[in-house]
Short mmCIF file of C-alpha atoms in Angstrom, two decimals:
data_model
loop_
_atom_site.label_atom_id
_atom_site.label_comp_id
_atom_site.label_asym_id
_atom_site.label_seq_id
_atom_site.Cartn_x
_atom_site.Cartn_y
_atom_site.Cartn_z
CA GLY A 93 0.00 0.00 0.00
CA ALA A 94 0.88 3.67 -0.17
CA VAL A 95 3.29 5.07 2.39
CA VAL A 96 3.19 8.34 4.27
CA SER A 97 6.20 9.42 6.29
CA GLN A 98 6.66 12.08 8.93
CA HIS A 99 9.74 13.85 10.16
CA PRO A 100 10.84 14.15 12.83
CA SER A 101 9.35 11.29 14.82
CA ARG A 102 10.11 13.06 18.09
CA VAL A 103 11.03 16.62 18.88
CA ILE A 104 11.65 18.50 22.09
CA CYS A 105 11.71 22.26 21.99
CA LYS A 106 11.73 25.16 24.40
CA SER A 107 8.72 27.28 25.04
CA GLY A 108 8.51 30.18 22.62
CA THR A 109 10.31 28.50 19.75
CA SER A 110 8.79 27.22 16.52
CA VAL A 111 8.81 23.65 15.29
CA LYS A 112 8.25 22.33 11.78
CA ILE A 113 6.85 18.88 11.10
CA GLU A 114 6.98 17.35 7.63
CA CYS A 115 4.52 14.94 6.09
CA ARG A 116 5.45 13.22 2.84
CA SER A 117 3.64 10.86 0.54
CA LEU A 118 6.41 8.56 -0.64
CA ASP A 119 4.97 6.76 -3.63
CA PHE A 120 1.97 8.79 -4.64
CA GLN A 121 0.93 12.36 -5.13
CA ALA A 122 -1.52 13.85 -2.68
CA THR A 123 -3.37 17.05 -3.48
CA THR A 124 -4.94 16.90 -0.05
CA MET A 125 -3.44 15.93 3.27
CA PHE A 126 -4.90 16.09 6.73
CA TRP A 127 -3.36 17.00 10.06
CA TYR A 128 -4.56 15.52 13.33
CA ARG A 129 -3.45 15.85 16.89
CA GLN A 130 -3.85 13.31 19.64
CA PHE A 131 -3.54 13.88 23.36
CA PRO A 132 -2.58 10.99 25.65
CA LYS A 133 -5.33 8.41 25.92
CA GLN A 134 -7.56 10.42 23.64
CA SER A 135 -8.68 10.08 20.08
CA LEU A 136 -7.45 11.90 17.02
CA MET A 137 -8.82 15.38 16.44
CA LEU A 138 -8.73 16.83 12.96
CA MET A 139 -6.90 20.12 12.93
CA ALA A 140 -6.84 21.14 9.29
CA THR A 141 -6.98 20.10 5.69
CA SER A 142 -3.87 20.89 3.71
CA ASN A 143 -4.48 21.71 0.04
CA GLU A 144 -1.67 21.72 -2.49
CA GLY A 145 -1.20 25.18 -3.95
CA SER A 146 -3.82 26.88 -1.81
CA LYS A 147 -4.59 27.83 1.75
CA ALA A 148 -5.27 25.23 4.36
CA THR A 149 -8.74 24.84 5.80
CA TYR A 150 -8.79 24.84 9.59
CA GLU A 151 -11.30 23.18 11.86
CA GLN A 152 -13.24 25.25 14.31
CA GLY A 153 -11.18 26.21 17.31
CA VAL A 154 -7.79 25.67 15.65
CA GLU A 155 -5.69 28.83 15.44
CA LYS A 156 -4.38 29.20 11.91
CA ASP A 157 -1.69 31.66 12.98
CA LYS A 158 -0.50 29.21 15.58
CA PHE A 159 -0.43 26.17 13.35
CA LEU A 160 0.92 27.18 9.96
CA ILE A 161 0.36 24.71 7.17
CA ASN A 162 2.16 24.77 3.85
CA HIS A 163 1.46 22.30 1.04
CA ALA A 164 4.05 23.40 -1.47
CA SER A 165 4.21 20.24 -3.54
CA LEU A 166 2.12 17.18 -4.29
CA THR A 167 4.19 15.07 -1.93
CA LEU A 168 4.92 17.39 0.98
CA SER A 169 2.88 19.21 3.58
CA THR A 170 4.42 20.93 6.57
CA LEU A 171 2.93 21.92 9.89
CA THR A 172 4.73 24.62 11.84
CA VAL A 173 3.82 25.13 15.46
CA THR A 174 4.72 28.73 16.11
CA SER A 175 5.70 30.08 19.52
CA ALA A 176 5.14 26.68 21.03
CA HIS A 177 3.93 26.33 24.60
CA PRO A 178 3.73 23.30 26.88
CA GLU A 179 0.02 22.90 26.10
CA ASP A 180 0.98 22.29 22.45
CA SER A 181 2.76 19.12 23.50
CA SER A 182 0.95 16.37 21.70
CA PHE A 183 1.17 13.65 19.09
CA TYR A 184 0.67 15.04 15.59
CA ILE A 185 -0.34 12.72 12.75
CA CYS A 186 -0.88 13.43 9.08
CA SER A 187 -2.80 11.45 6.53
CA ALA A 188 -3.35 11.44 2.79
CA ARG A 189 -5.48 9.72 0.22
CA ASP A 190 -3.90 8.06 -2.76
CA PRO A 191 -5.84 9.28 -5.82
CA GLY A 192 -4.72 6.16 -7.67
CA GLY A 193 -6.05 3.82 -5.02
CA PRO A 194 -9.46 3.06 -3.55
CA SER A 195 -11.25 6.35 -3.06
CA TYR A 196 -12.04 5.60 0.54
CA GLU A 197 -8.62 4.55 1.77
CA GLN A 198 -6.48 6.94 3.74
CA TYR A 199 -2.91 6.40 4.77
CA PHE A 200 -1.55 7.74 7.99
CA GLY A 201 1.96 8.78 8.85
CA PRO A 202 3.70 7.32 11.91
CA GLY A 203 3.20 10.50 13.88
CA THR A 204 5.41 13.11 15.51
CA ARG A 205 5.60 13.47 19.24
CA LEU A 206 6.14 17.08 20.23
CA THR A 207 7.24 17.96 23.74
CA VAL A 208 7.49 21.62 24.67
CA THR A 209 9.49 22.34 27.81
CA SER B 138 -21.70 17.54 14.09
CA GLN B 139 -21.42 13.80 13.96
CA GLU B 140 -20.06 11.99 16.97
CA LEU B 141 -18.88 8.45 17.44
CA GLU B 142 -18.98 6.60 20.71
CA GLN B 143 -17.00 3.44 21.23
CA SER B 144 -17.58 0.80 23.84
CA PRO B 145 -15.96 -0.44 25.85
CA GLN B 146 -13.28 2.18 26.40
CA SER B 147 -10.83 -0.48 27.46
CA LEU B 148 -10.74 -4.23 27.44
CA ILE B 149 -8.48 -6.88 28.92
CA VAL B 150 -8.91 -10.41 27.63
CA GLN B 151 -7.11 -13.68 27.99
CA GLU B 152 -5.30 -14.92 24.91
CA GLY B 153 -7.56 -17.11 22.83
CA LYS B 154 -10.78 -15.40 23.87
CA ASN B 155 -13.15 -13.65 21.50
CA LEU B 156 -14.10 -10.03 21.91
CA THR B 157 -16.31 -7.35 20.38
CA ILE B 158 -15.88 -3.59 20.16
CA ASN B 159 -18.82 -1.39 19.24
CA CYS B 160 -18.96 1.97 17.55
CA THR B 161 -22.20 3.98 17.57
CA SER B 162 -22.79 7.06 15.50
CA SER B 163 -25.01 10.03 16.36
CA LYS B 164 -25.94 10.39 12.69
CA THR B 165 -26.38 8.31 9.58
CA LEU B 166 -23.24 6.47 8.60
CA TYR B 167 -21.89 7.09 5.12
CA GLY B 168 -18.94 4.85 5.55
CA LEU B 169 -17.28 3.49 8.64
CA TYR B 170 -13.56 2.91 9.03
CA TRP B 171 -11.73 0.77 11.51
CA TYR B 172 -8.11 1.47 12.36
CA LYS B 173 -5.65 0.01 14.80
CA GLN B 174 -3.01 2.08 16.55
CA LYS B 175 -0.15 1.06 18.75
CA TYR B 176 0.67 3.68 21.37
CA GLY B 177 2.82 6.45 19.94
CA GLU B 178 2.53 5.19 16.38
CA GLY B 179 0.44 5.88 13.32
CA LEU B 180 -2.81 4.24 12.33
CA ILE B 181 -3.09 0.98 10.46
CA PHE B 182 -6.10 0.65 8.19
CA LEU B 183 -8.12 -2.46 8.99
CA MET B 184 -11.24 -2.17 6.87
CA MET B 185 -13.96 0.12 5.64
CA LEU B 186 -17.67 -0.61 5.50
CA GLN B 187 -19.91 1.27 3.13
CA LYS B 188 -23.30 -0.42 3.04
CA GLY B 189 -25.79 -1.42 5.65
CA GLY B 190 -25.44 -5.07 6.47
CA GLU B 191 -21.96 -5.22 5.02
CA GLU B 192 -19.51 -7.52 6.72
CA LYS B 193 -15.80 -7.80 6.06
CA SER B 194 -13.13 -10.02 7.47
CA HIS B 195 -9.38 -9.89 7.58
CA GLU B 196 -7.59 -12.74 9.25
CA LYS B 197 -9.29 -13.06 12.63
CA ILE B 198 -10.97 -9.67 12.60
CA THR B 199 -14.52 -9.20 11.36
CA ALA B 200 -16.41 -5.93 11.11
CA LYS B 201 -20.11 -5.41 10.48
CA LEU B 202 -22.19 -2.36 9.74
CA ASP B 203 -25.75 -2.01 10.98
CA GLU B 204 -26.97 1.07 9.18
CA LYS B 205 -30.35 1.16 10.92
CA LYS B 206 -28.74 1.15 14.31
CA GLN B 207 -26.05 3.55 13.09
CA GLN B 208 -23.59 1.14 14.58
CA SER B 209 -20.62 -0.99 13.65
CA SER B 210 -19.02 -3.82 15.54
CA LEU B 211 -15.51 -5.20 15.36
CA HIS B 212 -15.09 -8.80 16.41
CA ILE B 213 -11.79 -10.53 17.08
CA THR B 214 -11.75 -14.28 17.22
CA ALA B 215 -9.20 -16.19 19.28
CA SER B 216 -7.33 -13.06 20.34
CA GLN B 217 -3.55 -13.00 20.38
CA PRO B 218 -1.05 -10.63 22.02
CA SER B 219 -0.44 -9.14 18.57
CA HIS B 220 -4.02 -7.85 18.60
CA ALA B 221 -3.25 -5.54 21.50
CA GLY B 222 -3.52 -1.85 20.76
CA ILE B 223 -6.02 0.93 20.36
CA TYR B 224 -8.90 0.39 17.99
CA LEU B 225 -10.46 3.45 16.46
CA CYS B 226 -13.58 3.77 14.41
CA GLY B 227 -13.91 6.72 12.09
CA VAL B 228 -16.40 8.21 9.68
CA SER B 229 -15.99 10.36 6.66
CA ASN B 230 -18.29 13.36 6.40
CA SER B 231 -21.18 13.17 3.97
CA GLY B 232 -19.36 15.21 1.38
CA ASN B 233 -16.58 12.65 1.18
CA THR B 234 -13.92 15.32 1.49
CA GLY B 235 -11.65 12.81 3.14
CA LYS B 236 -11.94 14.29 6.62
CA LEU B 237 -12.33 11.63 9.24
CA ILE B 238 -14.01 11.96 12.61
CA PHE B 239 -12.90 9.36 15.13
CA GLY B 240 -14.37 7.71 18.15
CA GLN B 241 -12.47 7.95 21.40
CA GLY B 242 -10.84 4.59 20.89
CA THR B 243 -10.89 1.24 22.64
CA THR B 244 -7.70 0.05 24.29
CA LEU B 245 -7.26 -3.69 24.07
CA GLN B 246 -4.85 -5.71 26.17
CA VAL B 247 -4.43 -9.42 25.56
CA LYS B 248 -2.93 -11.41 28.39
CA PRO B 249 -0.80 -14.37 27.34
#
């Protein structure tokens, strides 16, 4: 099946700094990718839809200036957590659909664990 | 907005036992996904059900969709330690934009 990778897998940063997380579709092109976050022992919450060549669409309650999304190519979307604070510590996961595969199937990256100290 | 509720929230079973996880939707289901997640890792796609009454199986895992009840069940037969993890059900919104809404997850432990 299609593969989605994320980098880094873990990151620790100091409060006030910015962190960039990459999501790549390795063997297919994705015009749309999705970003989720997951707190410990909780489910995944959709943060935003990343659209190649256009602005991301954010879910209600997600600060677009806080979580900057850039989808500059058909295989790469980035999520930048700006001025990170401890409450931003979470597990961030991206997903993408393979347009060449079953229309319903989504592939998830392995996730990035962000810890803000 | 649509919500999914999973039950039970956690489950501990002895190896070899069967188990069932339920996922109930607050609205009509237009497609129900089941994923498995190991803690701190990404999601593994198990199966997707699209029609009422549909049933799919993969190895020892079977999922059914009861459209009238707005519910899906995931059944594992003869559980093994490798089945341990978090099981998540998810639905795509009616516009099929690809966005998924997930249930809160069911944590499964299988004791050898």
